Tab-separated table of C-alpha atoms and ligand atoms in Angstrom:
chain	number	residue	atom	x	y	z
A	185	MET	CA	-2.157	12.729	-33.798
A	186	LYS	CA	-4.003	9.997	-31.972
A	187	LEU	CA	-4.811	9.976	-28.260
A	188	ASN	CA	-4.334	6.990	-26.015
A	189	ARG	CA	-8.041	6.266	-26.062
A	190	ASN	CA	-7.650	3.686	-23.316
A	191	TYR	CA	-7.843	6.669	-20.953
A	192	LEU	CA	-11.448	7.102	-22.035
A	193	ASN	CA	-12.184	3.650	-20.637
A	194	LEU	CA	-11.227	4.715	-17.112
A	195	GLU	CA	-14.093	5.039	-14.714
A	196	GLU	CA	-14.277	8.387	-13.007
A	197	SER	CA	-13.145	7.984	-9.404
A	198	TYR	CA	-15.853	9.526	-7.275
A	199	LEU	CA	-14.928	7.836	-4.016
A	200	PHE	CA	-13.025	10.490	-2.077
A	201	SER	CA	-14.659	13.448	-3.843
A	202	THR	CA	-18.112	12.090	-2.946
A	203	VAL	CA	-16.987	11.528	0.648
A	204	ALA	CA	-15.723	15.133	0.807
A	205	ARG	CA	-18.918	16.506	-0.759
A	206	LYS	CA	-21.181	14.574	1.617
A	207	VAL	CA	-19.141	15.614	4.659
A	208	SER	CA	-19.148	19.286	3.754
A	209	ALA	CA	-22.916	19.244	3.048
A	210	PHE	CA	-23.511	17.571	6.412
A	211	SER	CA	-21.286	19.979	8.284
A	212	ALA	CA	-22.948	22.989	6.609
A	213	ALA	CA	-26.341	21.671	7.748
A	214	HIS	CA	-25.057	20.774	11.249
A	215	PRO	CA	-22.358	23.303	12.136
A	216	GLU	CA	-22.418	22.139	15.774
A	217	ALA	CA	-21.529	18.516	14.916
A	218	LYS	CA	-18.023	17.361	15.805
A	219	ILE	CA	-17.162	15.187	12.837
A	220	LEU	CA	-14.552	12.459	13.335
A	221	ARG	CA	-12.632	11.604	10.161
A	222	MET	CA	-11.719	7.934	10.034
A	223	GLY	CA	-11.640	7.637	6.277
A	224	ILE	CA	-8.326	8.798	4.883
A	225	GLY	CA	-5.391	6.452	4.394
A	226	ASP	CA	-2.808	9.120	5.171
A	227	VAL	CA	-0.554	9.158	8.218
A	228	THR	CA	-0.894	11.910	10.824
A	229	LEU	CA	2.198	11.651	13.041
A	230	PRO	CA	5.234	13.781	12.103
A	231	LEU	CA	8.547	12.470	10.769
A	232	ALA	CA	10.833	10.957	13.411
A	233	PRO	CA	13.475	13.306	14.936
A	234	ALA	CA	16.265	11.077	13.543
A	235	VAL	CA	14.876	11.573	10.024
A	236	ILE	CA	14.617	15.342	10.516
A	237	SER	CA	18.222	15.607	11.814
A	238	ALA	CA	19.532	13.564	8.873
A	239	MET	CA	17.660	15.743	6.394
A	240	GLN	CA	18.854	18.940	8.098
A	241	ALA	CA	22.467	17.732	7.913
A	242	ALA	CA	21.922	16.913	4.221
A	243	VAL	CA	20.514	20.405	3.578
A	244	ALA	CA	23.664	21.875	5.163
A	245	GLU	CA	25.823	19.654	2.916
A	246	MET	CA	23.978	20.932	-0.143
A	247	GLY	CA	24.842	24.495	0.905
A	248	LYS	CA	28.607	23.943	0.870
A	249	LYS	CA	30.752	23.735	-2.255
A	250	GLU	CA	32.755	20.768	-0.900
A	251	THR	CA	29.722	18.640	-0.106
A	252	PHE	CA	27.188	19.845	-2.665
A	253	ARG	CA	25.664	17.072	-4.826
A	254	GLY	CA	24.115	17.315	-8.267
A	255	TYR	CA	22.526	14.403	-10.087
A	256	GLY	CA	22.725	11.190	-8.102
A	257	PRO	CA	22.494	7.605	-9.306
A	258	GLU	CA	19.018	7.077	-10.803
A	259	GLN	CA	18.566	3.861	-8.848
A	260	GLY	CA	19.441	5.441	-5.480
A	261	TYR	CA	22.572	6.213	-3.470
A	262	ASP	CA	24.580	3.235	-2.240
A	263	PHE	CA	24.155	4.268	1.401
A	264	LEU	CA	20.365	3.894	1.162
A	265	ARG	CA	20.404	0.729	-0.945
A	266	GLU	CA	22.776	-0.829	1.573
A	267	SER	CA	20.486	0.196	4.450
A	268	ILE	CA	17.495	-1.390	2.693
A	269	ARG	CA	19.569	-4.511	1.995
A	270	GLY	CA	20.371	-4.691	5.715
A	271	TYR	CA	16.669	-4.301	6.591
A	272	TYR	CA	15.807	-7.316	4.435
A	273	GLY	CA	18.834	-9.216	5.740
A	274	ARG	CA	17.641	-8.861	9.332
A	275	ARG	CA	14.440	-10.603	8.240
A	276	GLY	CA	16.351	-13.452	6.607
A	277	VAL	CA	16.041	-12.217	3.008
A	278	ASP	CA	19.362	-11.900	1.161
A	279	LEU	CA	19.390	-9.310	-1.588
A	280	ASP	CA	22.146	-7.664	-3.592
A	281	ALA	CA	22.182	-3.875	-3.451
A	282	ASP	CA	21.741	-3.722	-7.239
A	283	GLU	CA	18.444	-5.593	-6.923
A	284	ILE	CA	17.050	-2.574	-5.013
A	285	PHE	CA	15.816	0.525	-6.857
A	286	VAL	CA	15.016	3.638	-4.824
A	287	SER	CA	12.120	5.757	-6.087
A	288	ASP	CA	9.767	8.555	-5.132
A	289	GLY	CA	7.216	6.050	-3.818
A	290	ALA	CA	5.412	2.801	-4.500
A	291	LYS	CA	2.596	4.368	-6.518
A	292	SER	CA	4.945	5.619	-9.251
A	293	ASP	CA	6.774	2.305	-9.507
A	294	LEU	CA	3.549	0.288	-9.548
A	295	GLY	CA	2.457	2.294	-12.559
A	296	ASN	CA	5.854	2.582	-14.255
A	297	ILE	CA	6.751	-1.113	-14.010
A	298	LEU	CA	4.166	-1.798	-16.713
A	299	ASP	CA	6.573	-0.191	-19.226
A	300	ILE	CA	8.607	-3.399	-19.280
A	301	PHE	CA	5.623	-5.643	-20.087
A	302	ASP	CA	3.891	-6.044	-23.432
A	303	ARG	CA	0.291	-4.925	-23.737
A	304	ASP	CA	-0.614	-8.450	-24.709
A	305	ASN	CA	-0.618	-9.896	-21.200
A	306	THR	CA	-3.576	-10.810	-19.027
A	307	VAL	CA	-3.411	-9.328	-15.532
A	308	LEU	CA	-5.005	-10.845	-12.455
A	309	ILE	CA	-6.041	-8.312	-9.821
A	310	PRO	CA	-7.762	-8.995	-6.506
A	311	ASP	CA	-11.156	-7.383	-5.935
A	312	PRO	CA	-11.359	-5.323	-3.758
A	313	VAL	CA	-7.960	-3.616	-3.834
A	314	TYR	CA	-5.990	-0.364	-4.145
A	315	PRO	CA	-7.445	1.061	-7.401
A	316	VAL	CA	-4.073	1.984	-8.982
A	317	TYR	CA	-3.514	-1.554	-10.324
A	318	VAL	CA	-6.755	-1.569	-12.285
A	319	ASP	CA	-6.452	1.969	-13.626
A	320	THR	CA	-2.825	1.679	-14.782
A	321	ASN	CA	-3.691	-1.454	-16.743
A	322	ILE	CA	-6.793	0.131	-18.259
A	323	MET	CA	-4.537	3.008	-19.406
A	324	ALA	CA	-2.382	0.447	-21.207
A	325	GLY	CA	-5.392	-1.349	-22.694
A	326	ARG	CA	-4.523	-4.603	-20.995
A	327	GLN	CA	-7.005	-7.389	-20.322
A	328	ILE	CA	-7.925	-7.692	-16.635
A	329	VAL	CA	-9.367	-10.648	-14.763
A	330	PHE	CA	-10.257	-10.485	-11.089
A	331	ALA	CA	-9.419	-12.730	-8.147
A	332	GLU	CA	-12.534	-12.693	-6.004
A	333	ALA	CA	-11.800	-11.680	-2.416
A	334	ASN	CA	-14.754	-12.064	-0.080
A	335	ALA	CA	-15.843	-13.001	3.424
A	336	ASP	CA	-15.718	-16.702	2.497
A	337	ASN	CA	-11.992	-16.638	1.790
A	338	GLY	CA	-11.230	-14.044	4.457
A	339	PHE	CA	-10.468	-11.572	1.630
A	340	LEU	CA	-7.383	-13.645	0.785
A	341	PRO	CA	-8.050	-15.326	-2.571
A	342	LEU	CA	-5.805	-18.220	-3.565
A	343	PRO	CA	-4.928	-19.158	-7.150
A	344	ASP	CA	-7.516	-20.818	-9.329
A	345	ALA	CA	-5.803	-23.306	-11.636
A	346	GLY	CA	-8.469	-22.640	-14.268
A	347	VAL	CA	-7.527	-18.959	-14.592
A	348	GLN	CA	-4.783	-18.006	-17.036
A	349	ALA	CA	-2.804	-14.911	-16.018
A	350	ASP	CA	0.574	-13.469	-16.980
A	351	ILE	CA	0.881	-10.663	-14.433
A	352	ILE	CA	-0.492	-11.147	-10.915
A	353	TYR	CA	-1.014	-8.410	-8.350
A	354	ILE	CA	-0.846	-9.212	-4.660
A	355	CYS	CA	-1.256	-6.561	-1.971
A	356	SER	CA	-0.467	-7.819	1.524
A	357	PRO	CA	-1.420	-6.527	4.026
A	358	ASN	CA	-4.180	-5.443	1.734
A	359	ASN	CA	-5.614	-1.997	1.228
A	360	PRO	CA	-8.562	-1.812	1.926
A	361	THR	CA	-9.252	-5.159	3.648
A	362	GLY	CA	-6.224	-5.298	5.958
A	363	ALA	CA	-6.005	-9.048	5.273
A	364	ALA	CA	-2.430	-10.396	5.227
A	365	TYR	CA	-1.149	-13.575	3.568
A	366	SER	CA	0.928	-16.166	5.387
A	367	VAL	CA	4.193	-17.385	3.882
A	368	GLU	CA	2.414	-20.692	3.278
A	369	GLN	CA	-0.430	-19.055	1.334
A	370	LEU	CA	2.051	-17.076	-0.750
A	371	ARG	CA	3.715	-20.345	-1.662
A	372	ALA	CA	0.533	-21.268	-3.567
A	373	TRP	CA	0.796	-18.019	-5.552
A	374	VAL	CA	4.513	-18.497	-6.199
A	375	ASP	CA	3.928	-22.054	-7.419
A	376	TYR	CA	1.074	-20.883	-9.647
A	377	ALA	CA	3.192	-18.069	-11.143
A	378	ARG	CA	6.200	-20.283	-11.733
A	379	ALA	CA	4.130	-22.990	-13.376
A	380	ARG	CA	2.774	-20.415	-15.847
A	381	GLY	CA	5.872	-18.271	-16.316
A	382	ALA	CA	3.836	-15.395	-14.870
A	383	VAL	CA	5.232	-12.474	-12.864
A	384	ILE	CA	3.868	-11.430	-9.459
A	385	LEU	CA	3.793	-7.726	-8.604
A	386	TYR	CA	3.815	-7.786	-4.810
A	387	ASP	CA	2.825	-4.588	-3.006
A	388	ALA	CA	4.270	-4.603	0.513
A	389	ALA	CA	3.482	-0.948	1.332
A	390	TYR	CA	2.001	-1.984	4.704
A	391	GLU	CA	4.534	-4.692	5.650
A	392	CYS	CA	5.647	-2.776	8.751
A	393	PHE	CA	2.301	-3.598	10.388
A	394	VAL	CA	2.765	-7.368	10.111
A	395	GLU	CA	3.376	-9.031	13.481
A	396	GLY	CA	1.489	-12.333	13.302
A	397	GLN	CA	3.248	-15.676	13.419
A	398	GLY	CA	3.807	-17.193	9.981
A	399	LEU	CA	2.631	-14.074	8.114
A	400	ALA	CA	4.811	-12.681	5.334
A	401	ARG	CA	6.429	-9.248	5.352
A	402	SER	CA	8.156	-9.893	2.058
A	403	ILE	CA	7.247	-12.311	-0.714
A	404	TYR	CA	10.905	-13.343	-0.775
A	405	GLU	CA	10.314	-15.195	2.494
A	406	THR	CA	8.666	-17.743	0.187
A	407	GLU	CA	10.989	-20.135	-1.587
A	408	GLY	CA	11.224	-19.598	-5.332
A	409	ALA	CA	9.787	-16.049	-5.189
A	410	LYS	CA	12.957	-14.453	-6.528
A	411	GLU	CA	12.322	-16.262	-9.797
A	412	CYS	CA	8.833	-14.865	-10.249
A	413	ALA	CA	8.184	-11.741	-8.143
A	414	ILE	CA	8.890	-8.025	-8.041
A	415	GLU	CA	8.297	-6.359	-4.675
A	416	PHE	CA	7.235	-2.749	-4.091
A	417	CYS	CA	7.634	-1.023	-0.776
A	418	SER	CA	7.511	2.452	0.637
A	419	PHE	CA	8.576	4.703	3.489
A	420	SER	CA	5.106	6.286	3.396
A	421	LYS	CA	3.339	4.169	5.981
A	422	THR	CA	6.482	2.840	7.694
A	423	ALA	CA	7.966	6.227	8.486
A	424	GLY	CA	5.389	8.872	7.591
A	425	PHE	CA	6.906	9.761	4.191
A	426	THR	CA	3.577	10.245	2.371
A	427	GLY	CA	4.469	13.897	1.762
A	428	THR	CA	8.251	13.472	1.698
A	429	ARG	CA	8.161	10.750	-1.013
A	430	CYS	CA	10.472	7.777	-0.998
A	431	GLY	CA	9.998	4.101	-1.773
A	432	TYR	CA	11.827	1.175	-3.310
A	433	THR	CA	11.302	-1.704	-5.674
A	434	VAL	CA	13.121	-5.018	-5.612
A	435	VAL	CA	13.735	-6.736	-8.948
A	436	PRO	CA	15.765	-9.900	-8.292
A	437	LYS	CA	18.430	-10.854	-10.802
A	438	ALA	CA	17.042	-14.397	-10.793
A	439	LEU	CA	13.840	-13.100	-12.408
A	440	ARG	CA	14.158	-13.793	-16.118
A	441	ARG	CA	11.563	-14.206	-18.852
A	442	GLU	CA	12.108	-14.982	-22.542
A	443	GLY	CA	15.829	-15.213	-21.734
A	444	VAL	CA	15.905	-11.587	-20.529
A	445	SER	CA	16.709	-10.217	-17.046
A	446	LEU	CA	13.846	-8.061	-15.737
A	447	ASN	CA	16.348	-6.366	-13.435
A	448	LYS	CA	18.242	-5.135	-16.524
A	449	LEU	CA	15.055	-3.955	-18.231
A	450	TRP	CA	13.930	-2.025	-15.151
A	451	LEU	CA	17.398	-0.477	-14.764
A	452	ARG	CA	17.231	0.629	-18.391
A	453	ARG	CA	13.742	2.023	-17.883
A	454	GLN	CA	14.679	3.929	-14.743
A	455	THR	CA	17.977	5.330	-16.048
A	456	THR	CA	16.145	6.551	-19.151
A	457	LYS	CA	12.976	8.024	-17.648
A	458	PHE	CA	13.819	8.796	-14.002
A	459	ASN	CA	16.490	10.997	-12.469
A	460	GLY	CA	16.527	9.813	-8.888
A	461	VAL	CA	15.166	10.839	-5.503
A	462	PRO	CA	16.574	14.013	-3.838
A	463	TYR	CA	19.742	13.416	-1.807
A	464	ILE	CA	18.121	15.115	1.192
A	465	VAL	CA	15.158	12.729	1.104
A	466	GLN	CA	17.396	9.675	0.713
A	467	ARG	CA	19.426	10.753	3.762
A	468	GLY	CA	16.162	11.024	5.702
A	469	ALA	CA	15.082	7.582	4.494
A	470	ALA	CA	18.425	6.016	5.494
A	471	ALA	CA	17.944	7.397	9.028
A	472	VAL	CA	14.831	5.195	9.297
A	473	PHE	CA	17.162	2.190	9.569
A	474	THR	CA	19.464	3.591	12.255
A	475	GLU	CA	19.000	2.308	15.798
A	476	GLU	CA	17.586	5.645	16.920
A	477	GLY	CA	15.366	5.958	13.840
A	478	GLU	CA	13.989	2.452	14.202
A	479	LYS	CA	13.142	3.078	17.849
A	480	GLN	CA	11.326	6.337	17.101
A	481	ILE	CA	9.425	4.797	14.211
A	482	ARG	CA	8.388	1.852	16.343
A	483	GLU	CA	6.853	4.330	18.801
A	484	ASN	CA	4.853	6.002	16.027
A	485	LEU	CA	3.692	2.646	14.656
A	486	SER	CA	2.606	1.565	18.117
A	487	VAL	CA	0.206	4.526	18.261
A	488	TYR	CA	-1.420	3.349	15.004
A	489	ARG	CA	-1.428	-0.233	16.273
A	490	ARG	CA	-3.217	0.796	19.473
A	491	ASN	CA	-5.799	2.619	17.375
A	492	ALA	CA	-6.265	-0.476	15.210
A	493	LYS	CA	-6.724	-2.587	18.327
A	494	ARG	CA	-9.401	-0.202	19.611
A	495	LEU	CA	-11.265	-0.583	16.327
A	496	CYS	CA	-10.948	-4.387	16.464
A	497	ASP	CA	-12.170	-4.443	20.084
A	498	CYS	CA	-15.167	-2.389	19.031
A	499	MET	CA	-16.033	-4.847	16.215
A	500	ASP	CA	-15.517	-7.806	18.577
A	501	ALA	CA	-17.794	-6.235	21.195
A	502	LEU	CA	-20.506	-5.684	18.587
A	503	GLY	CA	-20.062	-9.104	16.974
A	504	ILE	CA	-19.430	-7.592	13.537
A	505	PHE	CA	-17.479	-9.580	10.929
A	506	TYR	CA	-14.220	-7.844	10.019
A	507	THR	CA	-10.760	-8.412	8.606
A	508	GLY	CA	-7.556	-6.433	9.201
A	509	GLY	CA	-6.703	-4.336	12.215
A	510	LYS	CA	-4.288	-6.955	13.508
A	511	ASN	CA	-1.512	-6.695	10.932
A	512	SER	CA	-2.748	-3.606	9.228
A	513	PRO	CA	-3.820	-0.009	9.895
A	514	TYR	CA	-7.178	-0.730	8.248
A	515	VAL	CA	-10.236	-2.388	9.726
A	516	TRP	CA	-12.627	-3.684	7.069
A	517	PHE	CA	-16.061	-4.732	8.258
A	518	ARG	CA	-19.455	-5.827	7.014
A	519	CYS	CA	-21.878	-2.900	7.276
A	520	PRO	CA	-24.227	-3.995	10.059
A	521	GLY	CA	-27.800	-3.936	8.814
A	522	PHE	CA	-26.921	-2.433	5.413
A	523	SER	CA	-26.170	-4.063	2.079
A	524	ASP	CA	-25.092	-0.795	0.482
A	525	SER	CA	-21.836	0.822	1.621
A	526	TRP	CA	-22.969	4.358	0.748
A	527	GLN	CA	-26.195	4.015	2.731
A	528	PHE	CA	-24.119	2.891	5.684
A	529	PHE	CA	-21.770	5.848	5.140
A	530	ASP	CA	-24.743	8.244	5.352
A	531	TYR	CA	-26.097	6.485	8.428
A	532	LEU	CA	-22.768	6.607	10.288
A	533	LEU	CA	-22.213	10.246	9.365
A	534	GLU	CA	-25.699	11.251	10.420
A	535	LYS	CA	-26.038	9.235	13.614
A	536	ALA	CA	-22.461	9.162	14.925
A	537	ASN	CA	-20.814	11.972	12.937
A	538	VAL	CA	-18.104	9.475	11.992
A	539	VAL	CA	-16.640	9.423	8.476
A	540	GLY	CA	-15.266	6.233	6.939
A	541	THR	CA	-14.662	4.891	3.433
A	542	PRO	CA	-17.352	2.907	1.591
A	543	GLY	CA	-15.957	-0.465	0.514
A	544	CYS	CA	-17.649	-0.386	-2.901
A	545	GLY	CA	-15.088	2.236	-3.953
A	546	PHE	CA	-12.420	-0.500	-4.042
A	547	GLY	CA	-14.190	-3.019	-6.279
A	548	LYS	CA	-17.520	-4.773	-6.620
A	549	ASN	CA	-16.780	-7.206	-3.778
A	550	GLY	CA	-16.400	-4.226	-1.456
A	551	GLN	CA	-20.161	-3.561	-1.656
A	552	GLY	CA	-21.696	-3.901	1.804
A	553	PHE	CA	-18.303	-3.378	3.483
A	554	PHE	CA	-16.628	-0.379	5.050
A	555	ARG	CA	-13.055	0.728	5.850
A	556	LEU	CA	-11.935	2.598	8.951
A	557	THR	CA	-8.360	3.751	9.375
A	558	ALA	CA	-6.077	3.643	12.418
A	559	PHE	CA	-3.961	6.537	11.133
A	560	GLY	CA	-5.909	9.146	13.116
A	561	SER	CA	-5.106	10.439	16.598
A	562	GLU	CA	-5.694	8.263	19.663
A	563	GLU	CA	-8.351	10.705	20.926
A	564	THR	CA	-10.291	10.649	17.650
A	565	THR	CA	-10.146	6.851	17.419
A	566	GLN	CA	-11.231	6.435	21.031
A	567	GLU	CA	-14.170	8.771	20.581
A	568	ALA	CA	-15.186	7.219	17.253
A	569	THR	CA	-15.268	3.709	18.713
A	570	GLU	CA	-17.337	4.941	21.683
A	571	ARG	CA	-19.826	6.574	19.359
A	572	ILE	CA	-20.070	3.461	17.157
A	573	LYS	CA	-20.593	1.237	20.193
A	574	ASN	CA	-23.270	3.534	21.600
A	575	LEU	CA	-25.024	3.695	18.255
A	576	TRP	CA	-25.386	-0.088	18.103
A	577	LYS	CA	-26.292	-0.440	21.734
A	578	ALA	CA	-29.086	2.102	21.289
B	717	LIG	N1	0.292	0.701	-2.280
B	717	LIG	C1	-0.797	0.691	-1.510
B	717	LIG	C2	-1.491	-0.596	-1.275
B	717	LIG	C3	-1.263	1.876	-0.931
B	717	LIG	O1	-2.374	1.846	-0.167
B	717	LIG	C4	-0.581	3.077	-1.167
B	717	LIG	C5	-1.047	4.352	-0.584
B	717	LIG	O2	-2.008	4.503	0.065
B	717	LIG	C6	0.544	3.042	-1.986
B	717	LIG	C7	0.959	1.849	-2.533
B	717	LIG	C8	1.269	4.301	-2.335
B	717	LIG	O3	2.467	4.408	-1.655
B	717	LIG	P1	3.443	5.619	-1.887
B	717	LIG	O4	3.053	6.706	-0.931
B	717	LIG	O5	4.790	5.059	-1.609
B	717	LIG	O6	3.331	6.066	-3.312
């Protein structure tokens, strides 16, 4: 018996546990303090009524012999794949339903996709970014190189012709920086990947926040992307499914390497190791794309967008450098007067009783930066921005 010793190379993730420990120590010492939590990346608004009704109807179906369902198709029911196809179609991206694979969320697929790639590939990962990409590749013992994201490139690194990579991660809009690529910028990545026969793993979990002219919501808006990119998306941030669990991955049939279709490999992987998302959840997810569902979800997203705008206005008023907030629920800013993110965390907690997320937890280039989320309530966001403004005015 031999362990996968690559797991021993993982760095312990202390980010959120340290945040929690510091907050509880502070609140024990200052029981009167009203602490505002602006750190977590989870949604707070409930599921839309259209989603709830669809799930309730599906529960009733499951309770009747005539409409009961057992195992479903591993890659998702046709009704949901067709709805997702329509969603892409309305944005000018033509997909076939069998290029869409429904799953229990983007995180699982981002990890599982690595099953279809050999260990002997070099992966290129932006720094800073969602830590799952780094950790899943460490688990597989794969070599990692980093694309440096920093204030100079607006946290949107472009390909470096001198860097050799086989698998390229792109997260846009990015967690944690909120920076979003334009279609034009993605073209540079698509050209780079195609020239090298590399594959792009494109994480579009926050695409629903993109509004800006010329910015991409899907990598397939870029010509040639179907020949080099797999796209991951989720109902988590779009429709509040973080606890309900549903996402989807697009593997175009045009994506082939070594004469093999990656769509076929992923289908084989999923039908072997995955048994599908609950019917009830898929009915709820399909309701997201109905007229009523879309309207209700737009209202929820507009609450988060208003919060993000408040945070941006606060940074503008204080003259602090930041990215995100405009096409993203995250505002990522340079810690004013601090070069260490944790020292800034302590300062903000102590002086304003506001909790955020230290940027250094997302990669070395996050040092000296800080993430605030727009997923809180309007009241909390309003009060937090007031406190931050007052702190800097003082
Ligand atoms: N991708 C990014 C960039 C995320 O920030 C998150 C969650 O925070 C996920 C994926 C996970 O999405 P899901 O809830 O669908 O697993």
